[in-house]
């Protein structure tokens, strides 16, 4: 059974041609031809998620793990607009997401017809390509060209594209076979600027302070190997983050722990002559402020897709995969006499000792809870972390190198963290643990309204009764409107857990947290939620004292 409408058949066929094997559908009527076509195709797996915002983030989580496009399909009208937060995240996180929206024909737009808005180019500021199809037989060749360009763009440029598909009624007529289409035309990819290492090598070899900063990055053993080579160069300091998924004893993996409370003279000693950046968004606000104030003489950003001038001093955009670039550079580099790496590795060790001393004696709080939780996570797990204070806490700890860590840092919003984690859990062979704050969890609670959640999925909620990060940021406390920043509440996840079929446990002190974690990751017939209640009144004090202690 397939849709009778040729345009729906065309969209389904081109998605199959480009090996899109997973489609997340939100129920509706106008998208019925697409729903019938995708759900009956033998080579395409279809999943149903009612809430469009959750559906888009869920699909993005799948695409994040599979590293290939996933399609989402919705009805016409405001349903489409609910995709926007996930589209923006995919745009800035380089995640291929194929957005397919059903629409009314043009003669029904702006005449008072129901469930109708202006859908063409609605995402133009955060989309790589918009294909506005036309339901006319004479437009077949043009529709094919638009579809091919859209899907090739999503694959090669790693980001979201929008395919808008208008359907006139009737919508539910079916046929037994799909019509064959010719997809032989190919859109040529744009040529990339050649990399001239000859100009860069003298600069690299003459510098005694070189920094490599790795932002968010999908786990990559080849990148790990080549960066390991640079650990042997005493003039090179490699800085990573929790979401970099890069580990080495000679790398600085907790940037904020290292660079907080430095003197002006120490900051100048840390200032690199050459800065190489790679990967996606950087979480640490301190490193951004530092490099913007004390800029390197040379900043080279290495990326296949985008030139990011994060530190306002970009001198070279090297549009190439970082692995061949770093490999070529390593073959030409010369060791220079420098104590740059050693000095800051020594500082790292001193900070680590103070970190351990403080954690041993600090009060039960968000910080102490996070330490216990992070240490409890089983080897080889996938860890999804929500935004705001939770991802920042993760930056202060040494993460188990067997873990794979992800966070929606493209737009850094709290709106779809749970849905993304559910999608990633669905697509991953390893157990997924999602660590989140209370506001992020409740904001995206519809993420649990999903029949595709694996039984081994685990959610840990740090519940500090609302927006604890705003107690740490100095500005909000100086106002008389703190309730609008912190969003205080008395909510718990207990009843949500019961409604959606999750096992539930709550803890309110260190001992109960430690005891509950012992069995939390074990096999079960249901996914599980652990809600960790922490003292709102002292969380910010504990964290401020932590940095003072460093």
Coordinates of C-alpha atoms in Angstrom, one line a residue:
X1 CA 0.0 0.0 0.0
X2 CA 1.5 3.3 -1.1
X3 CA 0.1 6.8 -1.6
X4 CA -1.6 7.5 -4.9
X5 CA -0.2 11.0 -5.0
X6 CA 2.9 11.1 -7.2
X7 CA 4.6 13.8 -5.2
X8 CA 4.4 11.8 -2.0
X9 CA 5.9 8.8 -3.9
X10 CA 8.7 11.0 -5.2
X11 CA 9.6 12.2 -1.7
X12 CA 9.6 8.7 -0.2
X13 CA 11.6 7.3 -3.2
X14 CA 14.3 10.0 -3.1
X15 CA 14.8 9.5 0.7
X16 CA 15.3 5.8 0.1
X17 CA 17.7 6.6 -2.8
X18 CA 19.8 8.6 -0.3
X19 CA 19.8 5.8 2.3
X20 CA 17.6 7.6 4.8
X21 CA 16.4 4.5 6.8
X22 CA 14.8 6.2 9.8
X23 CA 11.8 8.6 9.7
X24 CA 10.1 10.1 12.7
X25 CA 6.4 10.9 12.0
X26 CA 4.1 13.1 14.0
X27 CA 0.4 12.3 13.5
X28 CA -1.7 14.5 11.2
X29 CA -4.0 14.5 8.3
X30 CA -2.4 16.7 5.6
X31 CA 0.8 14.5 5.9
X32 CA -1.2 11.3 5.3
X33 CA 0.3 10.6 1.9
X34 CA 3.8 10.8 3.4
X35 CA 2.8 8.7 6.4
X36 CA 1.4 5.9 4.2
X37 CA 4.4 6.0 1.9
X38 CA 7.1 5.9 4.6
X39 CA 5.4 3.5 6.9
X40 CA 4.8 0.9 4.1
X41 CA 8.3 1.1 2.6
X42 CA 10.2 -2.1 3.3
X43 CA 13.6 -0.4 3.7
X44 CA 12.5 2.5 6.0
X45 CA 12.0 2.3 9.7
X46 CA 9.2 4.7 10.9
X47 CA 8.7 5.9 14.5
X48 CA 5.7 7.8 15.8
X49 CA 6.2 10.7 18.2
X50 CA 3.2 13.0 18.9
X51 CA 4.8 16.2 20.1
X52 CA 6.6 17.8 17.1
X53 CA 9.2 19.6 19.3
X54 CA 10.1 16.3 21.0
X55 CA 10.0 14.4 17.7
X56 CA 12.5 16.7 16.1
X57 CA 15.0 16.5 19.1
X58 CA 14.4 12.7 19.2
X59 CA 15.3 12.4 15.6
X60 CA 18.3 14.7 16.1
X61 CA 19.5 12.4 18.9
X62 CA 19.3 9.4 16.4
X63 CA 21.2 11.4 13.7
X64 CA 23.8 12.4 16.3
X65 CA 24.6 8.8 17.0
X66 CA 24.3 7.4 13.5
X67 CA 26.1 10.3 11.9
X68 CA 23.7 10.2 9.0
X69 CA 20.5 12.0 8.1
X70 CA 17.2 11.2 9.8
X71 CA 13.9 12.6 8.4
X72 CA 11.0 14.1 10.4
X73 CA 7.5 14.4 8.9
X74 CA 4.6 16.6 10.2
X75 CA 1.3 18.0 9.2
X76 CA 0.7 21.5 8.0
X77 CA 0.3 24.7 10.2
X78 CA 1.9 25.3 13.6
X79 CA 3.0 21.7 13.8
X80 CA 6.0 22.7 11.6
X81 CA 7.0 25.6 13.8
X82 CA 7.5 23.3 16.8
X83 CA 10.5 21.8 14.9
X84 CA 12.4 25.1 15.0
X85 CA 14.3 24.7 18.3
X86 CA 15.8 21.3 17.1
X87 CA 16.5 22.8 13.6
X88 CA 18.5 25.6 15.1
X89 CA 20.4 23.1 17.3
X90 CA 21.1 20.9 14.3
X91 CA 22.2 23.9 12.3
X92 CA 24.9 24.9 14.9
X93 CA 25.8 21.3 15.8
X94 CA 26.3 20.1 12.3
X95 CA 23.7 17.3 12.5
X96 CA 21.9 16.2 9.3
X97 CA 18.2 16.5 9.9
X98 CA 15.8 16.3 6.9
X99 CA 12.6 18.2 7.7
X100 CA 9.6 17.2 5.6
X101 CA 6.4 19.2 6.1
X102 CA 3.0 18.7 4.4
X103 CA 1.4 21.9 3.3
X104 CA -1.8 23.3 1.7
X105 CA -1.6 24.2 -2.0
X106 CA -0.8 27.9 -2.6
X107 CA -4.4 28.7 -3.5
X108 CA -5.5 27.9 0.0
X109 CA -2.8 30.0 1.8
X110 CA -4.0 33.2 3.6
X111 CA -7.7 32.8 2.7
X112 CA -8.9 31.5 6.1
X113 CA -8.4 27.8 5.5
X114 CA -7.7 25.8 8.7
X115 CA -4.3 24.6 9.9
X116 CA -2.6 26.9 7.3
X117 CA 0.4 29.2 7.7
X118 CA 3.1 30.5 5.3
X119 CA 5.4 27.5 5.4
X120 CA 7.8 28.2 2.5
X121 CA 11.2 29.3 3.6
X122 CA 10.0 29.5 7.2
X123 CA 13.4 28.4 8.6
X124 CA 15.5 30.5 6.2
X125 CA 17.9 31.8 8.9
X126 CA 18.8 28.4 10.2
X127 CA 18.5 26.0 7.3
X128 CA 21.1 24.9 4.7
X129 CA 18.5 24.5 1.9
X130 CA 14.8 24.9 1.4
X131 CA 13.0 22.8 -1.3
X132 CA 9.5 24.2 -2.0
X133 CA 7.9 21.5 -4.1
X134 CA 4.8 22.0 -6.4
X135 CA 2.1 19.4 -6.8
X136 CA 1.8 19.5 -10.6
X137 CA 2.9 16.9 -13.1
X138 CA 4.7 19.5 -15.2
X139 CA 7.0 20.2 -12.2
X140 CA 8.3 16.7 -11.8
X141 CA 11.8 17.5 -13.2
X142 CA 12.1 20.6 -11.0
X143 CA 10.9 18.7 -7.9
X144 CA 13.5 16.0 -8.5
X145 CA 16.2 18.5 -8.8
X146 CA 15.2 20.3 -5.6
X147 CA 15.0 17.0 -3.6
X148 CA 18.4 15.8 -4.8
X149 CA 20.0 19.1 -3.9
X150 CA 18.3 19.2 -0.5
X151 CA 19.5 15.7 0.5
X152 CA 23.0 16.1 -0.9
X153 CA 23.3 19.3 1.0
X154 CA 22.2 17.7 4.3
X155 CA 24.7 14.9 3.8
X156 CA 27.7 16.8 2.6
X157 CA 27.3 20.0 4.7
X158 CA 26.0 18.1 7.8
X159 CA 23.0 20.1 8.8
X160 CA 19.2 20.6 8.5
X161 CA 17.3 21.0 5.2
X162 CA 13.6 21.7 4.7
X163 CA 11.4 20.0 2.1
X164 CA 7.9 21.6 1.9
X165 CA 5.3 19.3 0.2
X166 CA 1.9 20.8 -0.7
X167 CA -1.0 18.3 -1.1
X168 CA -4.5 19.0 -2.3
X169 CA -7.3 16.6 -1.3
X170 CA -8.0 13.7 -1.5
X171 CA -5.2 12.6 0.8
X172 CA -5.9 8.9 1.6
X173 CA -6.1 7.2 -1.8
X174 CA -3.6 4.4 -2.3
X175 CA -2.0 2.2 -4.9
X176 CA -0.1 -1.1 -4.8
X177 CA 3.3 0.0 -6.2
X178 CA 5.6 3.0 -6.2
X179 CA 6.3 4.6 -9.6
X180 CA 10.0 4.5 -10.7
X181 CA 11.8 7.8 -10.8
X182 CA 15.1 8.8 -12.4
X183 CA 17.6 10.2 -9.8
X184 CA 20.7 10.1 -12.0
X185 CA 21.4 13.8 -11.9
X186 CA 24.1 14.9 -9.5
X187 CA 24.8 18.3 -8.0
X188 CA 28.6 19.0 -8.0
X189 CA 30.0 19.9 -4.6
X190 CA 31.8 23.2 -4.2
X191 CA 35.6 23.1 -4.5
X192 CA 37.5 23.8 -1.3
X193 CA 40.3 26.2 -1.0
X194 CA 43.7 24.3 -1.1
X195 CA 45.7 24.3 2.1
X196 CA 49.2 25.8 1.9
X197 CA 51.2 24.3 4.7
X198 CA 54.4 26.1 3.5
X199 CA 53.2 29.3 5.0
X200 CA 52.1 27.8 8.3
X201 CA 55.1 25.5 9.1
X202 CA 57.6 28.3 9.8
X203 CA 55.2 30.0 12.1
X204 CA 54.5 26.7 14.0
X205 CA 58.2 25.8 14.3
X206 CA 59.3 29.2 15.5
X207 CA 56.7 29.4 18.3
X208 CA 57.4 28.2 21.9
X209 CA 53.8 28.5 23.1
X210 CA 51.2 26.6 21.0
X211 CA 47.7 25.7 22.1
X212 CA 45.3 23.2 20.6
X213 CA 41.7 23.7 21.8
X214 CA 39.2 21.0 21.0
X215 CA 35.5 21.8 21.2
X216 CA 32.6 19.3 21.2
X217 CA 33.5 16.3 19.0
X218 CA 32.1 12.9 18.2
X219 CA 34.4 10.2 19.5
X220 CA 37.1 9.6 17.0
X221 CA 40.0 7.2 17.6
X222 CA 42.0 8.6 14.7
X223 CA 41.8 12.1 16.0
X224 CA 42.8 10.8 19.4
X225 CA 45.9 9.1 17.9
X226 CA 47.2 12.1 16.1
X227 CA 46.6 14.4 19.1
X228 CA 48.6 11.9 21.2
X229 CA 51.6 12.7 19.0
X230 CA 51.4 16.4 20.0
X231 CA 51.5 15.5 23.7
X232 CA 55.2 14.7 23.2
X233 CA 55.9 18.3 22.1
X234 CA 56.8 20.4 25.1
X235 CA 55.7 23.6 23.3
X236 CA 52.2 22.4 22.8
X237 CA 49.4 22.5 25.3
X238 CA 46.2 20.6 24.4
X239 CA 43.0 21.7 26.0
X240 CA 39.8 19.6 25.8
X241 CA 36.3 19.6 27.3
X242 CA 33.9 17.0 28.5
X243 CA 32.2 16.9 25.1
X244 CA 35.5 16.7 23.2
X245 CA 35.7 13.0 23.9
X246 CA 39.5 13.2 23.8
X247 CA 41.5 12.0 26.8
X248 CA 45.2 12.0 27.7
X249 CA 47.2 12.5 30.9
X250 CA 49.1 15.4 29.3
X251 CA 45.9 17.2 28.1
X252 CA 44.1 19.8 30.1
X253 CA 40.6 18.4 30.5
X254 CA 39.2 20.8 33.1
X255 CA 39.8 24.2 31.6
X256 CA 37.9 26.2 34.2
X257 CA 39.6 24.4 37.0
X258 CA 43.0 25.4 35.5
X259 CA 42.5 29.0 34.5
X260 CA 40.3 30.4 37.3
X261 CA 42.0 32.6 39.9
X262 CA 45.1 33.2 37.8
X263 CA 47.0 36.5 38.2
X264 CA 47.4 38.9 35.2
X265 CA 51.0 37.8 34.9
X266 CA 50.0 34.1 34.9
X267 CA 47.4 34.8 32.2
X268 CA 50.1 36.3 30.1
X269 CA 52.3 33.3 30.6
X270 CA 49.4 31.1 29.4
X271 CA 48.7 33.3 26.3
X272 CA 49.6 31.2 23.2
X273 CA 51.5 32.5 20.2
X274 CA 49.6 30.0 18.0
X275 CA 46.1 28.7 18.6
X276 CA 44.6 25.8 16.7
X277 CA 40.9 25.2 17.2
X278 CA 38.9 22.3 16.0
X279 CA 35.6 20.7 16.8
X280 CA 32.3 22.4 17.7
X281 CA 31.1 24.8 20.4
X282 CA 33.3 25.4 23.4
X283 CA 31.5 25.4 26.8
X284 CA 34.0 27.2 29.0
X285 CA 33.2 30.9 29.2
X286 CA 36.5 31.5 31.0
X287 CA 38.6 30.3 28.1
X288 CA 36.6 32.5 25.7
X289 CA 37.1 35.6 27.8
X290 CA 40.8 34.8 28.2
X291 CA 41.5 34.3 24.5
X292 CA 39.5 37.3 23.5
X293 CA 41.4 39.5 25.9
X294 CA 44.9 38.0 25.4
X295 CA 44.7 37.0 21.8
X296 CA 47.2 34.8 20.1
X297 CA 49.3 36.2 17.2
X298 CA 47.9 33.4 15.0
X299 CA 44.5 31.6 15.2
X300 CA 44.0 28.7 12.8
X301 CA 40.5 27.1 12.8
X302 CA 40.5 23.7 11.2
X303 CA 37.1 22.4 10.0
X304 CA 35.6 21.0 6.9
X305 CA 32.5 23.2 7.1
X306 CA 32.5 26.4 9.1
X307 CA 34.9 29.2 9.9
X308 CA 34.2 30.2 13.6
X309 CA 35.9 33.4 14.7
X310 CA 35.1 32.7 18.4
X311 CA 38.0 34.7 19.8
X312 CA 37.8 37.6 17.3
X313 CA 41.3 37.0 16.0
X314 CA 40.9 34.3 13.3
X315 CA 43.9 34.5 10.9
X316 CA 43.5 31.2 8.9
X317 CA 40.4 29.1 8.2
X318 CA 41.7 25.7 7.1
X319 CA 38.7 24.0 5.4
X320 CA 39.9 20.5 5.8
X321 CA 39.4 17.5 8.1
X322 CA 41.6 18.1 11.2
X323 CA 43.1 14.6 11.0
X324 CA 45.0 14.9 7.7
X325 CA 46.0 18.5 8.6
X326 CA 47.4 17.6 12.0
X327 CA 49.1 14.6 10.5
X328 CA 50.8 16.6 7.8
X329 CA 51.8 19.3 10.3
X330 CA 53.3 16.7 12.6
X331 CA 55.6 15.4 9.9
X332 CA 57.0 18.9 9.3
X333 CA 57.1 20.2 12.9
X334 CA 60.4 20.6 14.8
X335 CA 60.7 20.4 18.5
X336 CA 61.6 23.6 20.1
X337 CA 62.9 24.2 23.6
X338 CA 60.0 25.2 25.8
X339 CA 58.6 24.7 29.3
X340 CA 55.1 25.8 28.2
X341 CA 53.4 22.4 28.5
X342 CA 55.3 21.3 31.6
X343 CA 54.5 24.5 33.5
X344 CA 50.8 24.2 33.0
X345 CA 50.7 20.4 33.6
X346 CA 52.3 21.2 36.9
X347 CA 49.6 23.7 37.6
X348 CA 47.0 21.1 36.6
X349 CA 48.4 18.7 39.2
X350 CA 48.3 21.3 41.9
X351 CA 44.7 22.2 41.1
X352 CA 43.8 18.5 41.1
X353 CA 45.1 18.1 44.7
X354 CA 43.1 21.1 45.9
X355 CA 40.0 19.7 44.0
X356 CA 40.3 16.4 45.8
X357 CA 40.8 18.0 49.2
X358 CA 37.8 20.2 48.8
X359 CA 35.5 17.5 47.6
X360 CA 36.4 15.2 50.5
X361 CA 35.1 17.7 53.0
X362 CA 32.5 19.7 51.2
X363 CA 28.8 19.6 52.1
X364 CA 26.1 17.6 50.4
X365 CA 25.2 19.7 47.3
X366 CA 25.0 19.7 43.5
X367 CA 28.8 19.6 43.3
X368 CA 29.2 16.7 45.7
X369 CA 26.3 14.8 44.1
X370 CA 27.8 15.2 40.7
X371 CA 31.1 13.8 41.8
X372 CA 29.3 10.7 43.2
X373 CA 27.1 10.2 40.1
X374 CA 30.0 10.6 37.7
X375 CA 32.1 8.0 39.5
X376 CA 29.2 5.5 39.5
X377 CA 28.5 5.4 35.7
X378 CA 29.4 2.0 34.2
X379 CA 32.3 1.8 31.7
X380 CA 31.5 2.2 28.0
X381 CA 28.2 4.0 28.7
X382 CA 26.9 6.9 26.6
X383 CA 26.3 10.0 28.7
X384 CA 23.9 12.7 27.6
X385 CA 24.1 15.9 29.7
X386 CA 21.6 18.7 29.8
X387 CA 22.6 22.4 29.6
X388 CA 22.9 25.2 32.2
X389 CA 24.6 24.2 35.4
X390 CA 24.8 20.4 34.8
X391 CA 27.2 20.6 31.8
X392 CA 29.3 23.1 33.7
X393 CA 29.6 20.8 36.7
X394 CA 30.9 18.1 34.3
X395 CA 33.7 20.4 33.2
X396 CA 35.2 20.3 36.7
X397 CA 35.8 16.5 36.9
X398 CA 38.0 13.9 35.2
X399 CA 35.7 11.9 33.1
X400 CA 36.1 8.1 32.7
X401 CA 37.8 7.9 29.3
X402 CA 35.6 4.9 28.3
X403 CA 32.5 7.1 28.3
X404 CA 31.1 8.9 25.3
X405 CA 29.7 12.3 26.3
X406 CA 27.2 14.5 24.4
X407 CA 25.3 17.8 25.0
X408 CA 23.2 20.1 22.8
X409 CA 25.7 22.9 22.7
X410 CA 24.8 24.3 19.3
X411 CA 22.3 26.7 20.9
X412 CA 22.9 25.6 24.5
X413 CA 19.2 25.5 25.2
X414 CA 17.4 23.4 27.8
X415 CA 14.4 22.8 25.6
X416 CA 15.1 19.4 24.0
X417 CA 17.8 17.8 26.1
X418 CA 15.7 14.8 27.3
X419 CA 14.2 14.2 23.8
X420 CA 17.7 14.2 22.3
X421 CA 18.9 11.7 25.0
X422 CA 16.0 9.4 24.2
X423 CA 16.8 9.5 20.5
X424 CA 20.5 8.8 21.2
X425 CA 19.6 5.9 23.6
X426 CA 17.4 4.4 20.9
X427 CA 20.2 4.6 18.3
X428 CA 23.0 3.4 20.6
X429 CA 24.1 -0.1 21.4
X430 CA 25.5 1.0 24.8
X431 CA 23.5 2.0 27.8
X432 CA 22.6 5.7 27.9
X433 CA 22.6 7.7 31.1
X434 CA 21.1 11.2 30.9
X435 CA 22.1 13.7 33.6
X436 CA 19.8 16.7 33.8
X437 CA 18.7 19.6 36.0
X438 CA 15.1 19.9 37.2
X439 CA 14.0 22.8 35.0
X440 CA 15.4 21.1 31.8
X441 CA 13.7 17.9 32.7
X442 CA 10.3 19.4 33.4
X443 CA 10.5 21.7 30.4
X444 CA 10.9 18.7 28.1
X445 CA 8.8 16.2 30.0
X446 CA 6.8 15.2 26.9
X447 CA 10.0 13.5 25.8
X448 CA 8.8 10.5 27.9
X449 CA 5.7 10.3 25.8
X450 CA 7.6 8.0 23.4
X451 CA 7.1 4.2 22.9
X452 CA 10.7 3.8 21.7
X453 CA 12.6 4.3 25.0
X454 CA 15.0 1.4 25.7
X455 CA 14.6 -0.4 29.0
X456 CA 18.2 0.3 29.9
X457 CA 17.8 4.1 29.6
X458 CA 18.5 5.9 32.9
X459 CA 17.7 9.5 33.8
X460 CA 19.3 11.3 36.8
X461 CA 17.7 14.6 37.8
X462 CA 19.5 17.0 40.1
X463 CA 16.5 18.8 41.6
X464 CA 17.6 22.0 43.3
X465 CA 14.0 23.5 43.1
X466 CA 14.6 25.7 40.1
X467 CA 17.3 27.5 38.2
X468 CA 20.2 27.1 40.6
X469 CA 22.6 28.6 38.1
X470 CA 21.1 32.0 38.6
X471 CA 22.2 32.0 42.2
X472 CA 25.8 31.6 41.0
X473 CA 25.6 34.3 38.3
X474 CA 26.1 37.6 40.2
X475 CA 23.6 39.7 38.2
X476 CA 20.2 38.1 39.1
X477 CA 20.7 38.3 42.9
X478 CA 21.1 42.1 42.7
X479 CA 17.5 42.5 41.4
X480 CA 14.2 42.3 43.1
X481 CA 12.9 39.8 40.5
X482 CA 14.8 36.7 41.5
X483 CA 11.7 34.5 41.2
X484 CA 11.6 35.2 37.5
X485 CA 15.2 34.0 37.1
X486 CA 15.3 31.0 39.4
X487 CA 11.8 29.7 38.7
X488 CA 11.2 28.2 42.1
X489 CA 8.8 25.2 42.2
X490 CA 7.8 22.2 44.4
X491 CA 7.6 19.7 41.6
X492 CA 8.9 16.2 41.5
X493 CA 9.2 13.6 38.8
X494 CA 7.5 10.8 40.8
X495 CA 4.1 11.0 39.2
X496 CA 5.5 11.5 35.7
X497 CA 7.6 8.4 36.2
X498 CA 4.5 6.4 37.1
X499 CA 2.5 7.7 34.2
X500 CA 5.1 6.9 31.6
X501 CA 6.2 3.5 33.0
X502 CA 9.6 4.4 34.6
X503 CA 10.9 3.0 37.8
X504 CA 11.4 5.8 40.2
X505 CA 13.7 6.4 43.2
X506 CA 14.5 9.6 45.0
X507 CA 17.4 10.6 47.3
X508 CA 17.9 13.5 49.6
X509 CA 21.3 13.0 51.2
X510 CA 24.7 11.6 50.3
X511 CA 24.2 8.2 51.9
X512 CA 20.9 7.5 50.2
X513 CA 22.4 8.6 46.8
X514 CA 25.4 6.3 47.2
X515 CA 23.1 3.3 48.2
X516 CA 20.6 3.9 45.4
X517 CA 23.3 4.2 42.7
X518 CA 24.5 0.6 43.5
X519 CA 21.6 -1.0 41.7
X520 CA 20.4 1.9 39.5
X521 CA 22.2 0.7 36.3
X522 CA 21.2 -2.9 36.6
X523 CA 18.9 -4.6 34.1
X524 CA 15.2 -4.0 34.5
X525 CA 11.9 -4.4 32.6
X526 CA 11.5 -0.6 32.7
X527 CA 13.7 2.5 32.2
X528 CA 14.5 4.3 35.4
X529 CA 14.5 7.8 36.9
X530 CA 16.5 8.8 39.9
X531 CA 15.6 12.2 41.4
X532 CA 18.4 13.7 43.5
X533 CA 17.2 16.5 45.8
X534 CA 19.9 19.0 46.7
X535 CA 19.8 22.0 49.1
X536 CA 19.0 25.1 47.1
X537 CA 20.3 27.4 49.7
X538 CA 23.9 26.3 49.8
X539 CA 24.6 25.0 46.2
X540 CA 25.9 28.3 45.0
X541 CA 28.0 28.8 48.2
X542 CA 29.6 25.4 47.8
X543 CA 30.6 26.1 44.2
X544 CA 31.9 29.6 44.9
X545 CA 34.0 28.3 47.8
X546 CA 35.3 25.5 45.4
X547 CA 36.8 28.1 43.1
X548 CA 38.2 30.1 46.0
X549 CA 39.8 27.0 47.3
X550 CA 41.6 26.5 43.9

